[in-house]
Short mmCIF file of C-alpha atoms and ligand atoms in Angstrom, two decimals:
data_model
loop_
_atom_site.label_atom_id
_atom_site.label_comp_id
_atom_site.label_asym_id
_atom_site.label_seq_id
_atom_site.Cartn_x
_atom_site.Cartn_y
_atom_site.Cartn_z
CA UNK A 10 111.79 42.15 7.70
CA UNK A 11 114.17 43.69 5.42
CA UNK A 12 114.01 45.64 2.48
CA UNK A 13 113.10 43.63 -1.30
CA UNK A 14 115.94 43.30 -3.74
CA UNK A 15 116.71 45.79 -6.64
CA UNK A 16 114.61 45.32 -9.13
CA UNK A 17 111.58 44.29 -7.36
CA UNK A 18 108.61 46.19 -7.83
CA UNK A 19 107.18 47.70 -5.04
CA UNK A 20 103.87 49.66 -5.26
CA UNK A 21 99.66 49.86 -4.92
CA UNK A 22 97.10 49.27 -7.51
CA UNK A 23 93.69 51.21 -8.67
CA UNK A 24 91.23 51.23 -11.95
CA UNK A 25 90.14 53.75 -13.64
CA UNK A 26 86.20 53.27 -12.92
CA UNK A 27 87.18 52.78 -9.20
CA UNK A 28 89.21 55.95 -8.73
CA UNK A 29 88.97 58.58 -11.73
CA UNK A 30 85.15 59.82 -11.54
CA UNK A 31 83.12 60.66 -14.57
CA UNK A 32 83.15 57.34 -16.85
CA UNK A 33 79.93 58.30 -18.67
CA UNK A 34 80.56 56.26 -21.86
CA UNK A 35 81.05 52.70 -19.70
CA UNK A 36 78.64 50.06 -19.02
CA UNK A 37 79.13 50.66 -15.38
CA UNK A 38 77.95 54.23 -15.49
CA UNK A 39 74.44 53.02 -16.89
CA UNK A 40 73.92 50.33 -14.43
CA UNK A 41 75.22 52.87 -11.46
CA UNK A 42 72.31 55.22 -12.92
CA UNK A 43 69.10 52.61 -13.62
CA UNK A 44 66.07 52.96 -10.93
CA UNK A 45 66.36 49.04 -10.49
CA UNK A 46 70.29 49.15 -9.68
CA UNK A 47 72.13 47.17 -7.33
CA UNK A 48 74.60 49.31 -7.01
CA UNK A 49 74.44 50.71 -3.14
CA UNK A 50 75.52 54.26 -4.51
CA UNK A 51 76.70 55.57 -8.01
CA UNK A 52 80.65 55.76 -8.80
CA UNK A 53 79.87 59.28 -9.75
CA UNK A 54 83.37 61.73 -9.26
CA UNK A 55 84.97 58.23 -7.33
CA UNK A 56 87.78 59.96 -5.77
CA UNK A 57 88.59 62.30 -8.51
CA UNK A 58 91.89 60.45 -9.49
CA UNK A 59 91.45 61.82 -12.88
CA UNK A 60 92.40 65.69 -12.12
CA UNK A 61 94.72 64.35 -8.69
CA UNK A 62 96.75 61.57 -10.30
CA UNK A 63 100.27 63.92 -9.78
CA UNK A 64 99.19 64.18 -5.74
CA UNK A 65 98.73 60.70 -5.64
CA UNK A 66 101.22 59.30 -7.39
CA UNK A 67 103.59 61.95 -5.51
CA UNK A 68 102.45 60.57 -1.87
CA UNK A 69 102.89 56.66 -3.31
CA UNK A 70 106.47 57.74 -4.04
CA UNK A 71 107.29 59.91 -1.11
CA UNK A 72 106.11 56.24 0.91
CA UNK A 73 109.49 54.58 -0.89
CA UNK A 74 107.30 52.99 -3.25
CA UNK A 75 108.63 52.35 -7.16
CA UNK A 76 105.91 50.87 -9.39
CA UNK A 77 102.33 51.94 -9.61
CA UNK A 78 99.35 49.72 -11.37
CA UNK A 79 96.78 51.50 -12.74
CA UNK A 80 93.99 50.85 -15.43
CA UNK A 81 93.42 52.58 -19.33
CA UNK A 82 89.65 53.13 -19.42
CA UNK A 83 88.40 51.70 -22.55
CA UNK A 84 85.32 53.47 -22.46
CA UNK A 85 87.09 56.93 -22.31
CA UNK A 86 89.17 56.07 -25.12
CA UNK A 87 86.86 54.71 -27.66
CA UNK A 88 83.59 56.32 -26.16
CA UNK A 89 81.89 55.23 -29.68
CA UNK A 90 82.76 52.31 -31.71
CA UNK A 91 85.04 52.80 -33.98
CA UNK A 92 85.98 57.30 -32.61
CA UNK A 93 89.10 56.94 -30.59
CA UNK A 94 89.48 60.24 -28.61
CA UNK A 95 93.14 61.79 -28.63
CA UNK A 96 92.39 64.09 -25.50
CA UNK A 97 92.10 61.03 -23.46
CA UNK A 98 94.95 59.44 -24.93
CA UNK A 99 96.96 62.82 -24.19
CA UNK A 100 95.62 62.57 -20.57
CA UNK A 101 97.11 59.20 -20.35
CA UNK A 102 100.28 59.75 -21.60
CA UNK A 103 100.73 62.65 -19.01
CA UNK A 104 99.79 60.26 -16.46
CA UNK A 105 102.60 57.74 -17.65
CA UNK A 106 104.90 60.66 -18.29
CA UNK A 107 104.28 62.11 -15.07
CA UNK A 108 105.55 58.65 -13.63
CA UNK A 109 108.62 58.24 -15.13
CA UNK A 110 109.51 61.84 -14.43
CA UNK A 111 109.26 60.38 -10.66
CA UNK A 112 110.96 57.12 -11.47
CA UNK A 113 107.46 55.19 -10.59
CA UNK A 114 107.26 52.17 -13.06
CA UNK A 115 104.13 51.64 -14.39
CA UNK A 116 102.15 48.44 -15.02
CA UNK A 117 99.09 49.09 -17.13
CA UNK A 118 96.07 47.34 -16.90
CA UNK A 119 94.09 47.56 -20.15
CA UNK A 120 90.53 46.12 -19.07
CA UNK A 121 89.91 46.62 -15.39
CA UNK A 122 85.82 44.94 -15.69
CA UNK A 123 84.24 48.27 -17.00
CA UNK A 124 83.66 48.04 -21.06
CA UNK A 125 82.22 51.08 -23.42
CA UNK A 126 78.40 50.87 -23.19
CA UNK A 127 78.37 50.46 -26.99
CA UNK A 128 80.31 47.03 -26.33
CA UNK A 129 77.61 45.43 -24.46
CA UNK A 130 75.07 46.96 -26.91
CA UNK A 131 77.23 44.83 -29.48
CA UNK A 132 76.58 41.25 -27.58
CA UNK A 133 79.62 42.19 -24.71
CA UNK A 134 81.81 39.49 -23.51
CA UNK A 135 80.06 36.77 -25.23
CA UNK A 136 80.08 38.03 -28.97
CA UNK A 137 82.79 36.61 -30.85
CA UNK A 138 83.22 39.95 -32.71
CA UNK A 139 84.62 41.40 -28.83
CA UNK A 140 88.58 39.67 -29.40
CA UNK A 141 88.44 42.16 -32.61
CA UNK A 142 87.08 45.28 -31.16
CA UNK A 143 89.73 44.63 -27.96
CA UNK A 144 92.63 44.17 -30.27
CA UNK A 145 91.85 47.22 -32.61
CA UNK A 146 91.45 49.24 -29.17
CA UNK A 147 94.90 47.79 -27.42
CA UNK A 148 96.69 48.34 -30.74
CA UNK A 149 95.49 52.15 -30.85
CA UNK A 150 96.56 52.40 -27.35
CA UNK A 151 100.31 50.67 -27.80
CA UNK A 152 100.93 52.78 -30.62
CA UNK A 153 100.26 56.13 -29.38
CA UNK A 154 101.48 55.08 -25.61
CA UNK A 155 103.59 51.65 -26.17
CA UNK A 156 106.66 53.70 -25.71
CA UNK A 157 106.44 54.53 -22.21
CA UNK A 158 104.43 50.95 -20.97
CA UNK A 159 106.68 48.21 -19.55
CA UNK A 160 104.29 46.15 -18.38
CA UNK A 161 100.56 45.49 -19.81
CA UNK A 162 98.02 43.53 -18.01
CA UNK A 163 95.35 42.91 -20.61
CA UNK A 164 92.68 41.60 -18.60
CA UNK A 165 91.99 42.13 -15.08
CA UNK A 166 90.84 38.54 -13.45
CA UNK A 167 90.07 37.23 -16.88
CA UNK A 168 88.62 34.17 -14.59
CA UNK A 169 85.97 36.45 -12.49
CA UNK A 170 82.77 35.60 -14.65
CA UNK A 171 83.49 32.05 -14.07
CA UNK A 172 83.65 32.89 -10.72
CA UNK A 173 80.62 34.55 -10.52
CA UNK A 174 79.02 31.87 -12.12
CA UNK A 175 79.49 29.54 -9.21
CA UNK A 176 78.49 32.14 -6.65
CA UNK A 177 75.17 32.50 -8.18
CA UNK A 178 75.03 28.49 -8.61
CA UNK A 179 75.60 28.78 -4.66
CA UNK A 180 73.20 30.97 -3.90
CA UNK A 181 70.24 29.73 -5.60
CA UNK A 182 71.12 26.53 -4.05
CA UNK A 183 71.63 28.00 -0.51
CA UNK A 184 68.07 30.14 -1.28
CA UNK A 185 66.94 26.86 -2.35
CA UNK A 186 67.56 25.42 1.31
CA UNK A 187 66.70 29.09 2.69
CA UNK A 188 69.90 30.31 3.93
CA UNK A 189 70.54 33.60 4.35
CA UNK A 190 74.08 34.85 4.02
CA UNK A 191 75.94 33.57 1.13
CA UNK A 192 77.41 36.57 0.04
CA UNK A 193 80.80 35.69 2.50
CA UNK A 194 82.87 34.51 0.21
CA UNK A 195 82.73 36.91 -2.99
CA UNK A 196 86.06 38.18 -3.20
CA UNK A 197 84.96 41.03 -5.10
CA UNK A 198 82.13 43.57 -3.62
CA UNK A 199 78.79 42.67 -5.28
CA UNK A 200 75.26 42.55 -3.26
CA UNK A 201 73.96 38.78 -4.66
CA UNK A 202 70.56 40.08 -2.26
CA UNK A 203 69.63 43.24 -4.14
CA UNK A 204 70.30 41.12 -7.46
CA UNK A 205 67.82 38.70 -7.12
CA UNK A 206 65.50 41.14 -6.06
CA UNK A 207 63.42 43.25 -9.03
CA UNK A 208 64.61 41.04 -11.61
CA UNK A 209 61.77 41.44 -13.67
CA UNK A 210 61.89 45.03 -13.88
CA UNK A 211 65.65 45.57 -13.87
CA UNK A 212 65.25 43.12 -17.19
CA UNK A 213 63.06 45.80 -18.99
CA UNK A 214 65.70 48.54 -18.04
CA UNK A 215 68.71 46.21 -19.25
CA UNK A 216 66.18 46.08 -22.57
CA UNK A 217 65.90 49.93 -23.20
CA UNK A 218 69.49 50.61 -22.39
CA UNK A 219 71.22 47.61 -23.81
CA UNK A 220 68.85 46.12 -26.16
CA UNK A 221 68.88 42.63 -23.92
CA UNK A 222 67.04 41.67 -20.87
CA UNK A 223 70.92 39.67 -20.04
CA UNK A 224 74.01 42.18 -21.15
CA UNK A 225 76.98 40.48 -20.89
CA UNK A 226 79.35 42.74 -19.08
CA UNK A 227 82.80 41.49 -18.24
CA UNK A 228 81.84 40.36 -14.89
CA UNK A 229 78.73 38.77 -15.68
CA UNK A 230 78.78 34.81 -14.85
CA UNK A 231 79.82 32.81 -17.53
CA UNK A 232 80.47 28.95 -17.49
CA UNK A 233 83.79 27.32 -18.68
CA UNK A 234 82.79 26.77 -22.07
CA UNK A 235 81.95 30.45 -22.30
CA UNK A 236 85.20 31.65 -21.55
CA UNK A 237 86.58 31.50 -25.29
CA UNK A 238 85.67 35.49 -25.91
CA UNK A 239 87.89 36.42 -23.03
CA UNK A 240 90.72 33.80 -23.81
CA UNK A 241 90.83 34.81 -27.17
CA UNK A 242 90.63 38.79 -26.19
CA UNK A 243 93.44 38.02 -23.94
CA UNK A 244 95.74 36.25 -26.63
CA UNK A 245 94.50 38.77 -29.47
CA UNK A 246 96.02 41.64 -27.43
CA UNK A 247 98.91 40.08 -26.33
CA UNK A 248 99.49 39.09 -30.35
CA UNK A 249 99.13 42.98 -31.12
CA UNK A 250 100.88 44.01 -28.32
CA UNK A 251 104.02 41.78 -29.44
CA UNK A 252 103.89 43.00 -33.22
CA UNK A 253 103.79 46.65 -32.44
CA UNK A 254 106.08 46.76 -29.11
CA UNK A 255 107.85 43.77 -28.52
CA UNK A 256 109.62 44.62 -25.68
CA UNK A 257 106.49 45.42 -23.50
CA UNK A 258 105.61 42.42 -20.95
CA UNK A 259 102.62 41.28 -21.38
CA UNK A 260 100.40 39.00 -19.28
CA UNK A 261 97.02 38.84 -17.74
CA UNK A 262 95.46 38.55 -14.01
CA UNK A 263 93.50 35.79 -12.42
CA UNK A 264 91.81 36.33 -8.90
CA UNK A 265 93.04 32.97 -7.10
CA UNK A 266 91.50 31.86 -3.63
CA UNK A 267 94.08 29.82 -1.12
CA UNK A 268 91.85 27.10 -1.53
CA UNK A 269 92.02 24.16 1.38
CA UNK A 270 89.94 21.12 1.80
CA UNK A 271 88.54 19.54 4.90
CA UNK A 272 88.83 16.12 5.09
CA UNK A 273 86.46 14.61 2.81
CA UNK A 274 86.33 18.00 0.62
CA UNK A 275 89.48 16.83 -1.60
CA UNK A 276 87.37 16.55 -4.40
CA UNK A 277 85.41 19.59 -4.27
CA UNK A 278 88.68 21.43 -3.62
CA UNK A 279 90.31 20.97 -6.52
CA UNK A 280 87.69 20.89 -8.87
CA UNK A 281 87.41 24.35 -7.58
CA UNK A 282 91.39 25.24 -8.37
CA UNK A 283 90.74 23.86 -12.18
CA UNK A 284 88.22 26.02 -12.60
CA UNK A 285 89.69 29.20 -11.10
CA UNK A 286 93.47 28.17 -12.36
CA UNK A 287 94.02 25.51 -14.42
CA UNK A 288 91.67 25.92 -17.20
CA UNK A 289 93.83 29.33 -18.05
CA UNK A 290 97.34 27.41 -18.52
CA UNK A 291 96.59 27.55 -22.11
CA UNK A 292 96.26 30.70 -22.55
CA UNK A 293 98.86 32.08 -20.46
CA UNK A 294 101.51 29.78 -21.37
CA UNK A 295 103.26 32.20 -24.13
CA UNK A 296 102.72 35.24 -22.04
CA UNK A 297 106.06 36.89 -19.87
CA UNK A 298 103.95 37.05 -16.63
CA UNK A 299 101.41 36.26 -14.45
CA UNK A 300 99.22 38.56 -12.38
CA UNK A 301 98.13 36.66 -9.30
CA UNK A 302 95.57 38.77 -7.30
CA UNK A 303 94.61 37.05 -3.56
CA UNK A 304 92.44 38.04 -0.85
CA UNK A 305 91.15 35.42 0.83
CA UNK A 306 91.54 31.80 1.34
CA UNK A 307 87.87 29.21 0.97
CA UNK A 308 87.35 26.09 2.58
CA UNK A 309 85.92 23.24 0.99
CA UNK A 310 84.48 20.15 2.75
CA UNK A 311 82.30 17.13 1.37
CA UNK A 312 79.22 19.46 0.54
CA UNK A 313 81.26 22.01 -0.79
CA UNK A 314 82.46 25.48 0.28
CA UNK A 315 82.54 25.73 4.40
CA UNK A 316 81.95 28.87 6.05
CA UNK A 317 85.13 30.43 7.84
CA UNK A 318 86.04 28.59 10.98
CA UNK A 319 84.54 29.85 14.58
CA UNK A 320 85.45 32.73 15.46
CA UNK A 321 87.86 34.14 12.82
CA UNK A 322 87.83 37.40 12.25
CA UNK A 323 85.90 38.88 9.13
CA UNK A 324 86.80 42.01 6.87
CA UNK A 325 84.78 44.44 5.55
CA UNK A 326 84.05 42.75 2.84
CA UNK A 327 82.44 39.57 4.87
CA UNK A 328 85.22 37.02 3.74
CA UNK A 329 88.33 35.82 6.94
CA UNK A 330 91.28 38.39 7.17
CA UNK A 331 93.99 35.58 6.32
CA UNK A 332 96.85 37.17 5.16
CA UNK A 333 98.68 33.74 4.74
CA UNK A 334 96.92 33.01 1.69
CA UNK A 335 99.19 34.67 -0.39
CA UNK A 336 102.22 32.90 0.18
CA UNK A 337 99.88 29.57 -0.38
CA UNK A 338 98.88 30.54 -3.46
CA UNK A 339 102.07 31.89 -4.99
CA UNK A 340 103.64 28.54 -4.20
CA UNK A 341 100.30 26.21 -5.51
CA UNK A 342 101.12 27.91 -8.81
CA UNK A 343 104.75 27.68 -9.21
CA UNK A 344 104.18 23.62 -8.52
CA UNK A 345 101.23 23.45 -11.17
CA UNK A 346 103.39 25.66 -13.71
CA UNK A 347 106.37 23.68 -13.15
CA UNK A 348 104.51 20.10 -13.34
CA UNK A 349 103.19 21.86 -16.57
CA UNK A 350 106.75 22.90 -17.28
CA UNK A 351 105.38 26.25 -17.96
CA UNK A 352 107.79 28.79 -16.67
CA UNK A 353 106.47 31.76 -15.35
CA UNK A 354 107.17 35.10 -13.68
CA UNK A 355 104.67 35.79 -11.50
CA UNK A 356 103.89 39.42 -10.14
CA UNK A 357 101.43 39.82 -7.30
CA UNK A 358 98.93 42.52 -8.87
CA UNK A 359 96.42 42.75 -5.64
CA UNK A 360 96.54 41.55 -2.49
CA UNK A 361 94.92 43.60 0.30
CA UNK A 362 92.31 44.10 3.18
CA UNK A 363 89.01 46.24 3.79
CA UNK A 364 89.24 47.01 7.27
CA UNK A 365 89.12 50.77 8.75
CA UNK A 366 91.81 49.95 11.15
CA UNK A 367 95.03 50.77 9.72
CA UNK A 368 96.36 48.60 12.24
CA UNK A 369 94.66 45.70 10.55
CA UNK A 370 95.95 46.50 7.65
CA UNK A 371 99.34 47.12 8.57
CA UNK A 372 99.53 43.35 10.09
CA UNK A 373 98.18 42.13 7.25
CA UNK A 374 100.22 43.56 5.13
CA UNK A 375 103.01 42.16 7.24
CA UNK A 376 102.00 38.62 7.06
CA UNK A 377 101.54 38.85 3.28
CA UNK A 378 104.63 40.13 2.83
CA UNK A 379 106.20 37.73 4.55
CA UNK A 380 104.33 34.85 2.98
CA UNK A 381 105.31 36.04 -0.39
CA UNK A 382 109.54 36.29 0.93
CA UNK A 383 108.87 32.35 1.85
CA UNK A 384 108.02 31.27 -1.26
CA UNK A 385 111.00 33.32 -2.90
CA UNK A 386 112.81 31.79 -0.62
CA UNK A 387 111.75 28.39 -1.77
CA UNK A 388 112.51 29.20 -5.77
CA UNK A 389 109.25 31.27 -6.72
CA UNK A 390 110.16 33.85 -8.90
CA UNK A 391 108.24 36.83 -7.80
CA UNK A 392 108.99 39.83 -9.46
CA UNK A 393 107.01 42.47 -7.54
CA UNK A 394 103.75 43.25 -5.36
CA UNK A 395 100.82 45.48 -5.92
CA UNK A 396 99.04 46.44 -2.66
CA UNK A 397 95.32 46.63 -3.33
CA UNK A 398 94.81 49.64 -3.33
CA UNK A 399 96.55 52.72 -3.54
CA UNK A 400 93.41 54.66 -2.51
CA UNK A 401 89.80 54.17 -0.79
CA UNK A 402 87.22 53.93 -3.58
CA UNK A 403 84.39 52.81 -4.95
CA UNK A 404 84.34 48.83 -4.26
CA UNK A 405 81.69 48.48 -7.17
CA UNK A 406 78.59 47.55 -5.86
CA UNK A 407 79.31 47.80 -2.53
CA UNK A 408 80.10 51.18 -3.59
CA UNK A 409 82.68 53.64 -1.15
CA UNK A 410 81.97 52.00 2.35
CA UNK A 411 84.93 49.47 2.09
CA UNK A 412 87.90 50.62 2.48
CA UNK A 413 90.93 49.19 1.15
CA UNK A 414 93.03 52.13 0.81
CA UNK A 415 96.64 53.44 1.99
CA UNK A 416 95.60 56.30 1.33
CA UNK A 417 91.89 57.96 3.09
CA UNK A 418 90.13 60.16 0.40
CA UNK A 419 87.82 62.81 1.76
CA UNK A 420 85.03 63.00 -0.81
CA UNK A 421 83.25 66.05 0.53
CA UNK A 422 87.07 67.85 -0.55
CA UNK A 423 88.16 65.37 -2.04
CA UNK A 424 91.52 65.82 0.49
CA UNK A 425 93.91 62.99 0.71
CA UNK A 426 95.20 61.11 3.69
CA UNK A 427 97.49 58.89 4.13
CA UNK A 428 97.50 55.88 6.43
CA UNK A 429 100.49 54.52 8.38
CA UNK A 430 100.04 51.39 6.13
CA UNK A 431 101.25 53.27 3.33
CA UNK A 432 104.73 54.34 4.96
CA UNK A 433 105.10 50.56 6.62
CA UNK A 434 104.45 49.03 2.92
CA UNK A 435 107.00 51.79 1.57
CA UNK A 436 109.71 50.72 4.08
CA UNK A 437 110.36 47.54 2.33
CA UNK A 438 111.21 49.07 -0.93
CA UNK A 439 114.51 48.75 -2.41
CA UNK A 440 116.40 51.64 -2.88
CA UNK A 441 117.79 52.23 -5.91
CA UNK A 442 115.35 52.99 -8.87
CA UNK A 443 114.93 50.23 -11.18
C1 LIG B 24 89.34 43.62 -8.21
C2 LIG B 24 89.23 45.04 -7.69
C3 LIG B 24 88.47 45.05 -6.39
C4 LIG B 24 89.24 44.21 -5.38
C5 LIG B 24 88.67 44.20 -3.98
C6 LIG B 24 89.60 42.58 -7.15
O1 LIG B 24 88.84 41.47 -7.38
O2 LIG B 24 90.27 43.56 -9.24
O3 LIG B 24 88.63 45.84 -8.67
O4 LIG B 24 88.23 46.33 -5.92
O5 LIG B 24 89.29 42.88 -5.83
O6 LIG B 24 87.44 43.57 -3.91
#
């Protein structure tokens, strides 16, 4: 395969919560810390990206690679409502200063799924007060950063709590008929087991620490017609965002399956696309970019999702290593934006495999890659892809077991080390800075 065009950007993705350590004012950090968690281990120092950003962002560019995603912790920057806290903004502008210096373009995620705790206190991701406190937050940050952000993501996979939604649906159905392993197809690392389990008490911590026994984090399930707060968070920032730096790009980030149908399952199929994709074209349709973030592909047959077929190989994470998805999904996009006659950049902000054989990962990585150069090929306009993730972390609830890193973290030293995977991804970079 040969190198990506100038221009193209070439690089690895993280979040704050995942990778910096230490986010004691989020929502996250309580949850992490209640006796009732389901959280397999607490977040804690993560892999200290907060003090080794400059060693990690060095090894991404000694790889070849040009553009780094990364996430602006809300919670650190307005820790209570309404006190915004220069030392963290200074600590991100030395991040994003640090990364020019190296010629690294960044893209900036401003709402990776962690929210300040005083948020959630405040009715979370369902209050229609949130698109106000997100906009005042996003404006502080474009002002005192705006000059050194190219590209914003506002929200990362705006669709997940509609996601969610239909994985718990699932799995009280499937507990319903007994079954016991439902958790397959969650593209994102959350034990559905332990959260049934000690409801009851968990909902008495969730009352002394949130003031409800149901806080609405940004990840909690919500159902189509409860996806206004986010919708109108998204367009609120992206309406700030354009009055105080036009130039910036903004767009958001949906997690999008490669979703097939057996024969019979037509229905079911794309009932399932609406709900992850199409139900966003309204909101998107004025932004510069999309984020499309793939992992996995689901099946759906005449009762509904399938489980992978025989024999394919599973990752870490319990879902089929198909790298082909990508490619699938980039062009199922660029059809429904053009029949839309939406037109669209699209930038692939995570694609990527848990698997602790780099091997694995350098295959997939291959067949992604390629995948994605197809459906250039064919007239997608792709602007650049984010490899998911720069560095092993902590994979939420599923905590620091999966790893999805080009780059091994040593948390007893916190010593880096960098996989083959990282180099192979690097060799496709173009050359000249862009
Ligand atoms: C999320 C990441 C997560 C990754 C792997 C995405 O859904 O944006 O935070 O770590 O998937 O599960």
């Amino acid at each position: 395969m040969k190198k990506f065009e100038k221009g193209f950007l070439l690089g690895a993705a993280t979040a704050a919560h995942q990778t910096e350590g230490n986010n004691i004012h989020s929502d996250y950090w309580l949850m992490e810390n209640m006796k009732y968690t389901e959280f397999n281990e607490k977040s804690g120092l993560a892999v200290d990206h907060y003090n080794r950003y400059r060693e990690d962002i060095d090894l991404l560019k000694k790889a070849g690679l040009n553009a780094y995603r990364f996430s602006i912790e809300w919670a650190r920057i307005e820790p209570e409502e309404g006190v915004f806290d220069e030392k963290e903004i200074k600590h991100y502008r030395d991040v994003l200063s640090y990364m020019h210096e190296k010629c690294i373009t960044p893209v900036v995620t401003l709402m990776h799924f962690t929210s300040p705790y005083w948020l959630i206190k405040k009715g979370g991701w369902r209050s229609e007060n949130t698109p106000f406190y997100f906009q005042r937050y996003v404006s502080y940050v474009i002002e005192k950063l705006g000059d050194l952000i190219p590209y914003v993501v506002t929200l990362n996979e705006a669709n997940m709590g509609v996601q969610v939604n239909s994985i718990a649906l699932r799995y009280r159905k499937m507990m319903e008929k007994s079954a016991s392993n439902v958790e397959g197809n969650v593209q994102v690392g959350m034990n559905f087991n332990a959260m049934m389990e000690n409801m009851k008490a968990k909902a008495g911590e969730y009352v002394t620490l949130f003031g409800t026994p149901d806080p609405k984090t940004f990840v909690s399930g919500r159902s189509e017609e409860e996806e206004d707060v986010v919708i109108s968070s998204h367009i609120a920032a992206r309406e700030a965002i354009k009055r105080i730096r036009p130039e910036i790009k903004v767009g958001l980030s949906l997690s999008l399956h490669d979703i097939q149908s057996l024969e019979g399952g037509e229905d079911n199929a794309n009932e399932e696309w609406r709900k992850e994709f199409s139900i966003y074209l309204d909101a998107i349709k004025d932004d510069d970019f999309l984020g499309i973030q793939n992992y996995a592909r689901s099946i759906y047959g005449k009762d509904g999702l399938e489980n992978p077929p025989d024999g394919a190989e599973l990752t870490q994470m319990g879902y089929e290593n198909y790298p082909y998805a990508l490619g699938n999904v980039l062009r199922r996009v660029n059809k429904e934006l053009g029949e839309k006659g939406i037109k669209k950049t699209l930038i692939v902000t995570e694609n990527g495999i848990a698997t602790d054989n780099d091997e694995k990962r350098i295959a997939f990585i291959e067949k992604a890659l390629e995948g994605l150069r197809g459906a250039k090929d064919e007239g997608v306009e792709v602007k650049g892809y984010f490899h998911w993730s720069l560095l092993d972390n902590f994979e939420w609830q599923k905590g620091f077991s999966m790893t999805f890193g080009l780059i091994a973290v040593d948390r007893s030293n916190m010593e880096r080390h960098p996989k083959e995977s990282l180099y192979y991804l690097g060799s496709f970079a173009p050359k000249e800075k862009v």
